[in-house]
Coordinates of C-alpha atoms in Angstrom, one line a residue:
M1 CA -35.5 67.0 -95.4
K2 CA -33.1 69.4 -93.8
Y3 CA -30.7 69.4 -96.8
H4 CA -33.6 69.4 -99.2
R5 CA -34.8 72.6 -97.5
V6 CA -31.8 74.5 -98.3
T7 CA -31.3 72.9 -101.8
A8 CA -28.1 71.3 -101.0
T9 CA -26.3 69.0 -103.6
E10 CA -27.7 65.4 -103.7
D11 CA -25.7 62.3 -103.7
S12 CA -26.6 60.0 -106.6
S13 CA -24.7 56.9 -105.5
Y14 CA -27.9 55.1 -104.6
V15 CA -30.3 55.3 -107.2
T16 CA -29.9 57.0 -110.7
P17 CA -32.3 59.9 -111.7
G18 CA -33.5 57.7 -114.6
A19 CA -34.5 54.8 -112.1
L20 CA -36.3 57.3 -109.9
Q21 CA -38.2 58.6 -112.9
R22 CA -39.2 55.1 -114.0
H23 CA -40.4 54.3 -110.4
A24 CA -42.4 57.5 -110.5
E25 CA -43.9 56.8 -113.9
A26 CA -44.8 53.4 -113.0
G27 CA -46.7 54.7 -110.1
H28 CA -48.7 57.2 -112.4
W29 CA -49.7 54.2 -114.7
T30 CA -50.9 52.1 -111.7
E31 CA -52.8 55.1 -110.3
S32 CA -54.6 55.9 -113.5
A33 CA -55.4 52.3 -114.0
V34 CA -56.9 51.9 -110.5
A35 CA -58.9 55.1 -110.9
E36 CA -60.6 53.8 -114.1
W37 CA -61.3 50.5 -112.3
L38 CA -63.0 52.3 -109.4
R39 CA -65.1 54.4 -111.9
L40 CA -66.2 51.1 -113.8
A41 CA -67.0 49.5 -110.4
G42 CA -69.5 52.5 -109.6
F43 CA -67.4 54.9 -107.7
G44 CA -67.7 58.7 -108.2
L45 CA -64.0 59.8 -108.4
R46 CA -62.5 63.2 -109.0
T47 CA -58.7 63.4 -109.6
H48 CA -58.0 66.8 -111.3
H49 CA -59.3 70.3 -111.0
I50 CA -61.9 71.1 -113.8
H51 CA -63.5 74.3 -115.1
E52 CA -67.2 74.9 -114.9
D53 CA -67.6 73.4 -118.5
G54 CA -66.0 70.3 -117.4
S55 CA -62.8 71.0 -119.2
P56 CA -59.5 70.3 -117.2
V57 CA -57.7 72.9 -115.4
L58 CA -53.9 72.8 -116.6
N59 CA -51.0 73.3 -114.6
T60 CA -47.7 75.2 -115.6
F61 CA -46.7 72.1 -117.6
G62 CA -49.7 71.9 -119.8
K63 CA -51.1 68.8 -117.8
P64 CA -54.1 68.6 -115.8
K65 CA -53.8 70.2 -112.4
Q66 CA -54.1 67.4 -109.6
L67 CA -56.4 68.1 -106.6
G68 CA -54.5 69.2 -103.4
F69 CA -53.9 71.8 -100.8
Y70 CA -51.5 74.9 -100.6
A71 CA -50.6 76.6 -97.4
A72 CA -47.9 78.9 -95.6
K73 CA -47.5 81.2 -98.7
D74 CA -43.8 82.6 -99.0
P75 CA -44.3 86.5 -98.9
E76 CA -41.5 87.0 -101.3
T77 CA -42.1 84.3 -104.0
G78 CA -45.8 83.8 -103.3
Q79 CA -45.3 80.1 -103.5
A80 CA -46.9 77.7 -100.8
R81 CA -44.3 76.4 -98.4
I82 CA -46.7 73.6 -97.2
A83 CA -48.5 71.7 -100.0
G84 CA -49.7 68.4 -101.1
E85 CA -51.5 66.7 -103.8
I86 CA -54.0 63.9 -103.5
D87 CA -54.9 61.0 -105.7
G88 CA -58.5 61.7 -105.8
V89 CA -61.8 62.5 -104.0
I90 CA -64.6 59.8 -103.9
T91 CA -67.7 61.6 -104.2
H92 CA -70.1 58.6 -104.2
V93 CA -69.9 54.7 -103.8
P94 CA -71.9 51.9 -105.1
P95 CA -75.2 51.3 -103.2
E96 CA -73.7 48.1 -101.4
L97 CA -70.8 50.1 -99.9
R98 CA -72.8 53.3 -98.5
D99 CA -72.8 52.1 -95.0
M100 CA -69.1 51.3 -95.2
I101 CA -67.5 54.2 -96.9
P102 CA -68.7 57.7 -96.1
V103 CA -68.3 60.4 -98.7
P104 CA -66.6 62.5 -99.4
C105 CA -63.7 60.5 -98.9
L106 CA -60.1 61.0 -99.9
W107 CA -58.5 58.2 -102.1
E108 CA -54.7 57.3 -101.8
S109 CA -53.3 54.9 -104.2
K110 CA -50.0 52.8 -103.8
K111 CA -48.4 49.8 -105.4
A112 CA -46.1 47.5 -103.8
T113 CA -44.5 43.9 -103.9
A114 CA -46.1 41.0 -102.2
K115 CA -43.9 41.2 -99.1
K116 CA -44.7 44.8 -98.5
C117 CA -48.7 44.2 -99.2
K118 CA -48.4 41.4 -96.5
R119 CA -47.1 43.7 -93.8
F120 CA -49.9 46.4 -94.5
S121 CA -52.6 43.8 -94.4
S122 CA -51.1 42.6 -91.1
V123 CA -50.7 45.8 -89.1
G124 CA -52.4 48.4 -91.2
V125 CA -51.1 51.7 -92.8
E126 CA -50.4 53.5 -89.4
K127 CA -47.9 50.8 -88.2
A128 CA -46.7 49.6 -91.5
D129 CA -45.5 53.0 -92.8
A130 CA -45.4 56.1 -90.8
K131 CA -44.6 58.2 -93.9
Y132 CA -47.8 57.1 -95.7
Y133 CA -49.8 57.5 -92.7
G134 CA -48.4 61.2 -92.0
Q135 CA -49.2 62.0 -95.7
I136 CA -52.8 60.8 -95.4
Q137 CA -53.4 62.6 -92.2
T138 CA -51.9 65.9 -93.4
C139 CA -54.1 65.9 -96.3
M140 CA -57.4 65.1 -94.5
A141 CA -56.4 68.1 -91.9
Y142 CA -55.9 70.7 -94.7
L143 CA -58.8 69.5 -96.9
E144 CA -61.1 68.9 -93.9
I145 CA -62.2 65.5 -94.9
K146 CA -62.4 62.9 -92.2
H147 CA -61.8 59.6 -94.0
T148 CA -59.4 58.2 -96.7
L149 CA -59.8 55.1 -98.7
F150 CA -56.3 53.7 -99.0
S151 CA -55.7 51.3 -101.8
M152 CA -52.4 49.2 -102.5
L153 CA -52.1 47.0 -105.6
N154 CA -49.9 43.9 -105.1
L155 CA -47.8 43.9 -108.3
D156 CA -46.9 40.1 -107.9
N157 CA -50.5 38.8 -108.0
M158 CA -52.6 42.0 -108.9
E159 CA -54.6 41.7 -105.7
F160 CA -55.7 44.7 -103.6
Y161 CA -55.1 45.7 -100.0
W162 CA -57.9 48.2 -98.9
E163 CA -58.2 50.2 -95.7
L164 CA -60.4 52.9 -94.6
V165 CA -58.2 55.3 -92.7
P166 CA -59.9 57.7 -90.2
F167 CA -58.7 61.2 -89.5
D168 CA -56.3 61.5 -86.5
P169 CA -56.2 65.1 -85.3
L170 CA -53.3 64.5 -83.0
A171 CA -51.2 62.8 -85.5
A172 CA -51.9 65.5 -88.2
Q173 CA -50.9 68.4 -85.6
H174 CA -47.8 66.6 -84.8
I175 CA -46.8 66.4 -88.4
T176 CA -47.6 70.1 -89.0
D177 CA -45.5 71.1 -86.0
R178 CA -42.6 69.3 -87.5
A179 CA -43.2 70.9 -90.9
V180 CA -43.1 74.3 -89.2
K181 CA -39.9 73.5 -87.4
V182 CA -38.3 72.7 -90.8
L183 CA -39.6 75.9 -92.4
Q184 CA -38.2 77.9 -89.5
S185 CA -34.7 76.3 -90.0
Q186 CA -32.1 78.4 -92.0
T187 CA -29.3 75.9 -92.3
P188 CA -29.1 72.0 -92.1
Y189 CA -27.4 72.3 -88.9
D190 CA -30.5 73.9 -87.3
L191 CA -32.2 70.3 -87.2
P192 CA -31.0 67.1 -85.8
R193 CA -30.3 63.8 -87.9
I194 CA -33.3 61.5 -87.9
T195 CA -31.1 58.9 -86.4
S196 CA -27.8 58.4 -84.7
D197 CA -27.1 55.1 -86.6
T198 CA -25.4 55.3 -90.2
S199 CA -26.8 51.9 -91.1
D200 CA -30.6 53.2 -90.5
F201 CA -32.4 52.1 -93.5
R202 CA -33.9 55.6 -94.0
C203 CA -30.3 56.9 -94.6
K204 CA -29.8 54.2 -97.2
F205 CA -32.6 55.8 -99.4
C206 CA -31.6 59.4 -98.8
P207 CA -29.8 61.1 -101.5
Y208 CA -28.2 63.5 -98.8
K209 CA -26.4 60.7 -96.8
E210 CA -22.8 61.6 -97.7
P211 CA -23.1 65.4 -96.9
C212 CA -25.2 64.5 -93.7
W213 CA -22.7 62.1 -92.1
N214 CA -19.5 63.6 -93.7
D215 CA -19.8 67.2 -93.1
P216 CA -17.7 68.3 -90.2
K217 CA -20.1 70.9 -89.3
E218 CA -22.8 68.4 -88.6
G219 CA -23.7 67.9 -85.1
K220 CA -23.2 71.5 -84.2
L221 CA -25.9 74.3 -84.0
G222 CA -28.6 72.1 -82.8
G223 CA -27.6 69.2 -85.0
T224 CA -27.0 66.6 -82.2
P225 CA -28.8 63.3 -83.2
L226 CA -32.0 62.5 -81.3
P227 CA -31.8 59.6 -78.8
Y228 CA -32.7 56.4 -80.4
W229 CA -35.8 55.9 -78.4
I230 CA -37.2 59.2 -79.4
N231 CA -36.8 58.3 -83.1
K232 CA -38.6 55.0 -82.5
G233 CA -41.4 56.6 -80.7
A234 CA -41.8 59.1 -83.7
D235 CA -41.7 56.5 -86.2
S236 CA -44.5 54.3 -84.4
G237 CA -47.0 57.2 -84.6

């Protein structure tokens, strides 16, 4: 995050841009399919902005503009420095689910392998993936909606894991505070590394792994790694 904040050069040794694009595109396909299945099952679901006449609002790329939130506008560029898109908002549910799913309710769609789905079904979103949980809580905070229906499609057997995630004000505030700290930073060295272990799995997936660990300036100007137990506590929510 701290290197992305100052638009540093990425290291492409882990995943090629093409592979990343294919992963992202597959996620879009899955999301569109699940949205259609929900509608066929009797759910009212909105995924994009629309005009009063029902026509879609288009973004700068000429595609339907996804629902989301925008905050902390940059006074120079006018762009939001804190923003997020949501997969959808559930406006009504089938009669048999009215006592189980409150509306309006955000919808978050994910896809995964059977192994990952098993972990989510065992411990829930909060413990299974702090990043997913943080995204959900941030969106609920800014959009002022108190529940999110989380769906994860098992790509190995096409079964679903569903979870109704309630709003957690403390978690949302914690994430917002961290975002503000990132915005206030001016260089990558203003923020500590996320871990003191080069083999940490989060580093494996980071496009800035090489500059982060090999830059001789790293570790100065506030860049001292956080103790392991602090990182562990943050991950566990």
